[in-house]
Amino acid sequence: MLTRKGQRAPSPEISRQTKLNALDMCAMGYTNAHVANVFGISKRTIQRARRKLRIYGDVEGGRRRSGPKPQFRAETLDVMPLKRC
Protein backbone atom coordinates (compact mmCIF):
# COMPACT_ATOMS: atom_id res chain seq x y z
CA MET A 1 0.00 0.00 0.00
CA LEU A 2 1.28 3.47 -0.85
CA THR A 3 0.95 6.63 1.19
CA ARG A 4 -0.13 9.98 -0.25
CA LYS A 5 3.44 10.84 -1.13
CA GLY A 6 3.88 7.59 -3.05
CA GLN A 7 5.97 5.96 -0.36
CA ARG A 8 5.38 2.47 0.86
CA ALA A 9 3.41 2.22 4.11
CA PRO A 10 4.86 -0.04 6.81
CA SER A 11 3.15 -3.42 7.02
CA PRO A 12 1.41 -4.36 10.25
CA GLU A 13 3.51 -6.23 12.81
CA ILE A 14 2.97 -10.00 12.80
CA SER A 15 3.07 -11.51 16.26
CA ARG A 16 5.63 -14.08 17.30
CA GLN A 17 2.83 -16.49 18.21
CA THR A 18 1.30 -16.20 14.73
CA LYS A 19 4.64 -17.10 13.18
CA LEU A 20 5.07 -20.07 15.53
CA ASN A 21 1.55 -21.30 14.79
CA ALA A 22 2.20 -20.97 11.06
CA LEU A 23 5.40 -23.02 11.33
CA ASP A 24 3.54 -25.65 13.36
CA MET A 25 1.01 -26.03 10.56
CA CYS A 26 3.84 -26.32 8.03
CA ALA A 27 5.37 -29.05 10.16
CA MET A 28 2.03 -30.88 10.04
CA GLY A 29 2.36 -31.05 6.27
CA TYR A 30 0.37 -28.06 5.05
CA THR A 31 1.87 -26.01 2.22
CA ASN A 32 3.26 -22.52 2.77
CA ALA A 33 0.55 -21.14 0.47
CA HIS A 34 -2.26 -22.75 2.48
CA VAL A 35 -0.80 -21.66 5.83
CA ALA A 36 -0.24 -18.11 4.55
CA ASN A 37 -3.87 -17.96 3.44
CA VAL A 38 -5.14 -19.26 6.81
CA PHE A 39 -3.17 -16.71 8.86
CA GLY A 40 -3.40 -13.82 6.39
CA ILE A 41 0.36 -13.51 6.02
CA SER A 42 2.67 -13.88 3.03
CA LYS A 43 4.52 -17.03 2.01
CA ARG A 44 7.72 -15.02 2.30
CA THR A 45 6.97 -14.32 5.98
CA ILE A 46 6.81 -18.06 6.61
CA GLN A 47 10.07 -18.59 4.74
CA ARG A 48 11.79 -15.86 6.75
CA ALA A 49 10.48 -17.23 10.06
CA ARG A 50 11.68 -20.74 9.18
CA ARG A 51 15.13 -19.41 8.24
CA LYS A 52 15.43 -17.30 11.41
CA LEU A 53 14.37 -20.26 13.53
CA ARG A 54 17.05 -22.42 11.91
CA ILE A 55 19.84 -19.83 12.17
CA TYR A 56 19.03 -17.96 15.39
CA GLY A 57 16.84 -20.43 17.27
CA ASP A 58 13.86 -18.05 17.28
CA VAL A 59 11.38 -16.80 14.67
CA GLU A 60 12.15 -13.19 15.57
CA GLY A 61 15.84 -13.51 14.78
CA GLY A 62 18.43 -12.02 17.06
CA ARG A 63 21.97 -13.19 17.61
CA ARG A 64 23.40 -16.16 15.78
CA ARG A 65 23.79 -19.25 17.93
CA SER A 66 27.32 -19.53 19.24
CA GLY A 67 29.35 -22.62 19.93
CA PRO A 68 29.58 -25.95 18.20
CA LYS A 69 26.57 -27.55 16.57
CA PRO A 70 24.87 -30.10 18.83
CA GLN A 71 25.86 -33.68 18.12
CA PHE A 72 24.21 -36.93 19.15
CA ARG A 73 26.04 -39.33 21.41
CA ALA A 74 26.10 -43.05 20.59
CA GLU A 75 23.70 -43.79 23.48
CA THR A 76 21.19 -41.31 22.10
CA LEU A 77 21.34 -42.84 18.64
CA ASP A 78 20.69 -46.30 20.10
CA VAL A 79 17.49 -45.02 21.73
CA MET A 80 16.21 -42.87 18.87
CA PRO A 81 14.54 -44.64 15.94
CA LEU A 82 15.99 -43.41 12.66
CA LYS A 83 13.72 -42.78 9.68
CA ARG A 84 14.87 -43.32 6.16
CA CYS A 85 13.49 -40.80 3.69
mmCIF file with all atom_site columns, C-alpha atoms in Angstrom:
data_model
loop_
_atom_site.group_PDB
_atom_site.id
_atom_site.type_symbol
_atom_site.label_atom_id
_atom_site.label_alt_id
_atom_site.label_comp_id
_atom_site.label_asym_id
_atom_site.label_entity_id
_atom_site.label_seq_id
_atom_site.pdbx_PDB_ins_code
_atom_site.Cartn_x
_atom_site.Cartn_y
_atom_site.Cartn_z
_atom_site.occupancy
_atom_site.B_iso_or_equiv
_atom_site.pdbx_formal_charge
_atom_site.auth_seq_id
_atom_site.auth_comp_id
_atom_site.auth_asym_id
_atom_site.auth_atom_id
_atom_site.pdbx_PDB_model_num
ATOM 1  C CA . MET A 1 1  ? 0.000  0.000   0.000  1.00 0.00 ? 1  MET A CA 1
ATOM 2  C CA . LEU A 1 2  ? 1.284  3.466   -0.855 1.00 0.00 ? 2  LEU A CA 1
ATOM 3  C CA . THR A 1 3  ? 0.951  6.629   1.189  1.00 0.00 ? 3  THR A CA 1
ATOM 4  C CA . ARG A 1 4  ? -0.130 9.977   -0.245 1.00 0.00 ? 4  ARG A CA 1
ATOM 5  C CA . LYS A 1 5  ? 3.442  10.835  -1.135 1.00 0.00 ? 5  LYS A CA 1
ATOM 6  C CA . GLY A 1 6  ? 3.880  7.587   -3.052 1.00 0.00 ? 6  GLY A CA 1
ATOM 7  C CA . GLN A 1 7  ? 5.974  5.957   -0.361 1.00 0.00 ? 7  GLN A CA 1
ATOM 8  C CA . ARG A 1 8  ? 5.376  2.472   0.864  1.00 0.00 ? 8  ARG A CA 1
ATOM 9  C CA . ALA A 1 9  ? 3.410  2.219   4.111  1.00 0.00 ? 9  ALA A CA 1
ATOM 10 C CA . PRO A 1 10 ? 4.857  -0.041  6.815  1.00 0.00 ? 10 PRO A CA 1
ATOM 11 C CA . SER A 1 11 ? 3.155  -3.417  7.015  1.00 0.00 ? 11 SER A CA 1
ATOM 12 C CA . PRO A 1 12 ? 1.413  -4.363  10.253 1.00 0.00 ? 12 PRO A CA 1
ATOM 13 C CA . GLU A 1 13 ? 3.515  -6.225  12.808 1.00 0.00 ? 13 GLU A CA 1
ATOM 14 C CA . ILE A 1 14 ? 2.969  -9.997  12.796 1.00 0.00 ? 14 ILE A CA 1
ATOM 15 C CA . SER A 1 15 ? 3.068  -11.509 16.263 1.00 0.00 ? 15 SER A CA 1
ATOM 16 C CA . ARG A 1 16 ? 5.626  -14.078 17.298 1.00 0.00 ? 16 ARG A CA 1
ATOM 17 C CA . GLN A 1 17 ? 2.827  -16.486 18.211 1.00 0.00 ? 17 GLN A CA 1
ATOM 18 C CA . THR A 1 18 ? 1.298  -16.204 14.729 1.00 0.00 ? 18 THR A CA 1
ATOM 19 C CA . LYS A 1 19 ? 4.639  -17.102 13.178 1.00 0.00 ? 19 LYS A CA 1
ATOM 20 C CA . LEU A 1 20 ? 5.071  -20.067 15.529 1.00 0.00 ? 20 LEU A CA 1
ATOM 21 C CA . ASN A 1 21 ? 1.546  -21.301 14.788 1.00 0.00 ? 21 ASN A CA 1
ATOM 22 C CA . ALA A 1 22 ? 2.197  -20.974 11.060 1.00 0.00 ? 22 ALA A CA 1
ATOM 23 C CA . LEU A 1 23 ? 5.397  -23.021 11.332 1.00 0.00 ? 23 LEU A CA 1
ATOM 24 C CA . ASP A 1 24 ? 3.539  -25.648 13.362 1.00 0.00 ? 24 ASP A CA 1
ATOM 25 C CA . MET A 1 25 ? 1.010  -26.029 10.559 1.00 0.00 ? 25 MET A CA 1
ATOM 26 C CA . CYS A 1 26 ? 3.838  -26.316 8.026  1.00 0.00 ? 26 CYS A CA 1
ATOM 27 C CA . ALA A 1 27 ? 5.370  -29.050 10.165 1.00 0.00 ? 27 ALA A CA 1
ATOM 28 C CA . MET A 1 28 ? 2.027  -30.881 10.038 1.00 0.00 ? 28 MET A CA 1
ATOM 29 C CA . GLY A 1 29 ? 2.355  -31.051 6.267  1.00 0.00 ? 29 GLY A CA 1
ATOM 30 C CA . TYR A 1 30 ? 0.374  -28.056 5.053  1.00 0.00 ? 30 TYR A CA 1
ATOM 31 C CA . THR A 1 31 ? 1.869  -26.009 2.224  1.00 0.00 ? 31 THR A CA 1
ATOM 32 C CA . ASN A 1 32 ? 3.261  -22.522 2.767  1.00 0.00 ? 32 ASN A CA 1
ATOM 33 C CA . ALA A 1 33 ? 0.551  -21.144 0.470  1.00 0.00 ? 33 ALA A CA 1
ATOM 34 C CA . HIS A 1 34 ? -2.259 -22.750 2.485  1.00 0.00 ? 34 HIS A CA 1
ATOM 35 C CA . VAL A 1 35 ? -0.804 -21.655 5.826  1.00 0.00 ? 35 VAL A CA 1
ATOM 36 C CA . ALA A 1 36 ? -0.245 -18.111 4.549  1.00 0.00 ? 36 ALA A CA 1
ATOM 37 C CA . ASN A 1 37 ? -3.872 -17.960 3.444  1.00 0.00 ? 37 ASN A CA 1
ATOM 38 C CA . VAL A 1 38 ? -5.140 -19.258 6.808  1.00 0.00 ? 38 VAL A CA 1
ATOM 39 C CA . PHE A 1 39 ? -3.173 -16.706 8.857  1.00 0.00 ? 39 PHE A CA 1
ATOM 40 C CA . GLY A 1 40 ? -3.401 -13.818 6.390  1.00 0.00 ? 40 GLY A CA 1
ATOM 41 C CA . ILE A 1 41 ? 0.364  -13.507 6.016  1.00 0.00 ? 41 ILE A CA 1
ATOM 42 C CA . SER A 1 42 ? 2.667  -13.883 3.031  1.00 0.00 ? 42 SER A CA 1
ATOM 43 C CA . LYS A 1 43 ? 4.516  -17.032 2.014  1.00 0.00 ? 43 LYS A CA 1
ATOM 44 C CA . ARG A 1 44 ? 7.715  -15.016 2.304  1.00 0.00 ? 44 ARG A CA 1
ATOM 45 C CA . THR A 1 45 ? 6.972  -14.318 5.984  1.00 0.00 ? 45 THR A CA 1
ATOM 46 C CA . ILE A 1 46 ? 6.810  -18.057 6.605  1.00 0.00 ? 46 ILE A CA 1
ATOM 47 C CA . GLN A 1 47 ? 10.070 -18.594 4.740  1.00 0.00 ? 47 GLN A CA 1
ATOM 48 C CA . ARG A 1 48 ? 11.793 -15.863 6.755  1.00 0.00 ? 48 ARG A CA 1
ATOM 49 C CA . ALA A 1 49 ? 10.479 -17.226 10.061 1.00 0.00 ? 49 ALA A CA 1
ATOM 50 C CA . ARG A 1 50 ? 11.684 -20.738 9.185  1.00 0.00 ? 50 ARG A CA 1
ATOM 51 C CA . ARG A 1 51 ? 15.129 -19.413 8.242  1.00 0.00 ? 51 ARG A CA 1
ATOM 52 C CA . LYS A 1 52 ? 15.432 -17.304 11.406 1.00 0.00 ? 52 LYS A CA 1
ATOM 53 C CA . LEU A 1 53 ? 14.369 -20.263 13.525 1.00 0.00 ? 53 LEU A CA 1
ATOM 54 C CA . ARG A 1 54 ? 17.050 -22.421 11.908 1.00 0.00 ? 54 ARG A CA 1
ATOM 55 C CA . ILE A 1 55 ? 19.835 -19.826 12.167 1.00 0.00 ? 55 ILE A CA 1
ATOM 56 C CA . TYR A 1 56 ? 19.031 -17.964 15.392 1.00 0.00 ? 56 TYR A CA 1
ATOM 57 C CA . GLY A 1 57 ? 16.844 -20.428 17.269 1.00 0.00 ? 57 GLY A CA 1
ATOM 58 C CA . ASP A 1 58 ? 13.865 -18.053 17.283 1.00 0.00 ? 58 ASP A CA 1
ATOM 59 C CA . VAL A 1 59 ? 11.384 -16.803 14.670 1.00 0.00 ? 59 VAL A CA 1
ATOM 60 C CA . GLU A 1 60 ? 12.146 -13.192 15.569 1.00 0.00 ? 60 GLU A CA 1
ATOM 61 C CA . GLY A 1 61 ? 15.837 -13.506 14.777 1.00 0.00 ? 61 GLY A CA 1
ATOM 62 C CA . GLY A 1 62 ? 18.432 -12.018 17.055 1.00 0.00 ? 62 GLY A CA 1
ATOM 63 C CA . ARG A 1 63 ? 21.967 -13.191 17.608 1.00 0.00 ? 63 ARG A CA 1
ATOM 64 C CA . ARG A 1 64 ? 23.397 -16.164 15.783 1.00 0.00 ? 64 ARG A CA 1
ATOM 65 C CA . ARG A 1 65 ? 23.790 -19.249 17.932 1.00 0.00 ? 65 ARG A CA 1
ATOM 66 C CA . SER A 1 66 ? 27.320 -19.527 19.237 1.00 0.00 ? 66 SER A CA 1
ATOM 67 C CA . GLY A 1 67 ? 29.349 -22.622 19.933 1.00 0.00 ? 67 GLY A CA 1
ATOM 68 C CA . PRO A 1 68 ? 29.582 -25.950 18.200 1.00 0.00 ? 68 PRO A CA 1
ATOM 69 C CA . LYS A 1 69 ? 26.569 -27.553 16.565 1.00 0.00 ? 69 LYS A CA 1
ATOM 70 C CA . PRO A 1 70 ? 24.866 -30.097 18.825 1.00 0.00 ? 70 PRO A CA 1
ATOM 71 C CA . GLN A 1 71 ? 25.859 -33.685 18.122 1.00 0.00 ? 71 GLN A CA 1
ATOM 72 C CA . PHE A 1 72 ? 24.205 -36.927 19.147 1.00 0.00 ? 72 PHE A CA 1
ATOM 73 C CA . ARG A 1 73 ? 26.041 -39.327 21.408 1.00 0.00 ? 73 ARG A CA 1
ATOM 74 C CA . ALA A 1 74 ? 26.099 -43.046 20.586 1.00 0.00 ? 74 ALA A CA 1
ATOM 75 C CA . GLU A 1 75 ? 23.705 -43.787 23.480 1.00 0.00 ? 75 GLU A CA 1
ATOM 76 C CA . THR A 1 76 ? 21.193 -41.315 22.097 1.00 0.00 ? 76 THR A CA 1
ATOM 77 C CA . LEU A 1 77 ? 21.336 -42.843 18.638 1.00 0.00 ? 77 LEU A CA 1
ATOM 78 C CA . ASP A 1 78 ? 20.690 -46.299 20.105 1.00 0.00 ? 78 ASP A CA 1
ATOM 79 C CA . VAL A 1 79 ? 17.492 -45.022 21.731 1.00 0.00 ? 79 VAL A CA 1
ATOM 80 C CA . MET A 1 80 ? 16.212 -42.865 18.868 1.00 0.00 ? 80 MET A CA 1
ATOM 81 C CA . PRO A 1 81 ? 14.541 -44.643 15.944 1.00 0.00 ? 81 PRO A CA 1
ATOM 82 C CA . LEU A 1 82 ? 15.990 -43.411 12.665 1.00 0.00 ? 82 LEU A CA 1
ATOM 83 C CA . LYS A 1 83 ? 13.723 -42.775 9.684  1.00 0.00 ? 83 LYS A CA 1
ATOM 84 C CA . ARG A 1 84 ? 14.870 -43.324 6.156  1.00 0.00 ? 84 ARG A CA 1
ATOM 85 C CA . CYS A 1 85 ? 13.490 -40.799 3.690  1.00 0.00 ? 85 CYS A CA 1
#
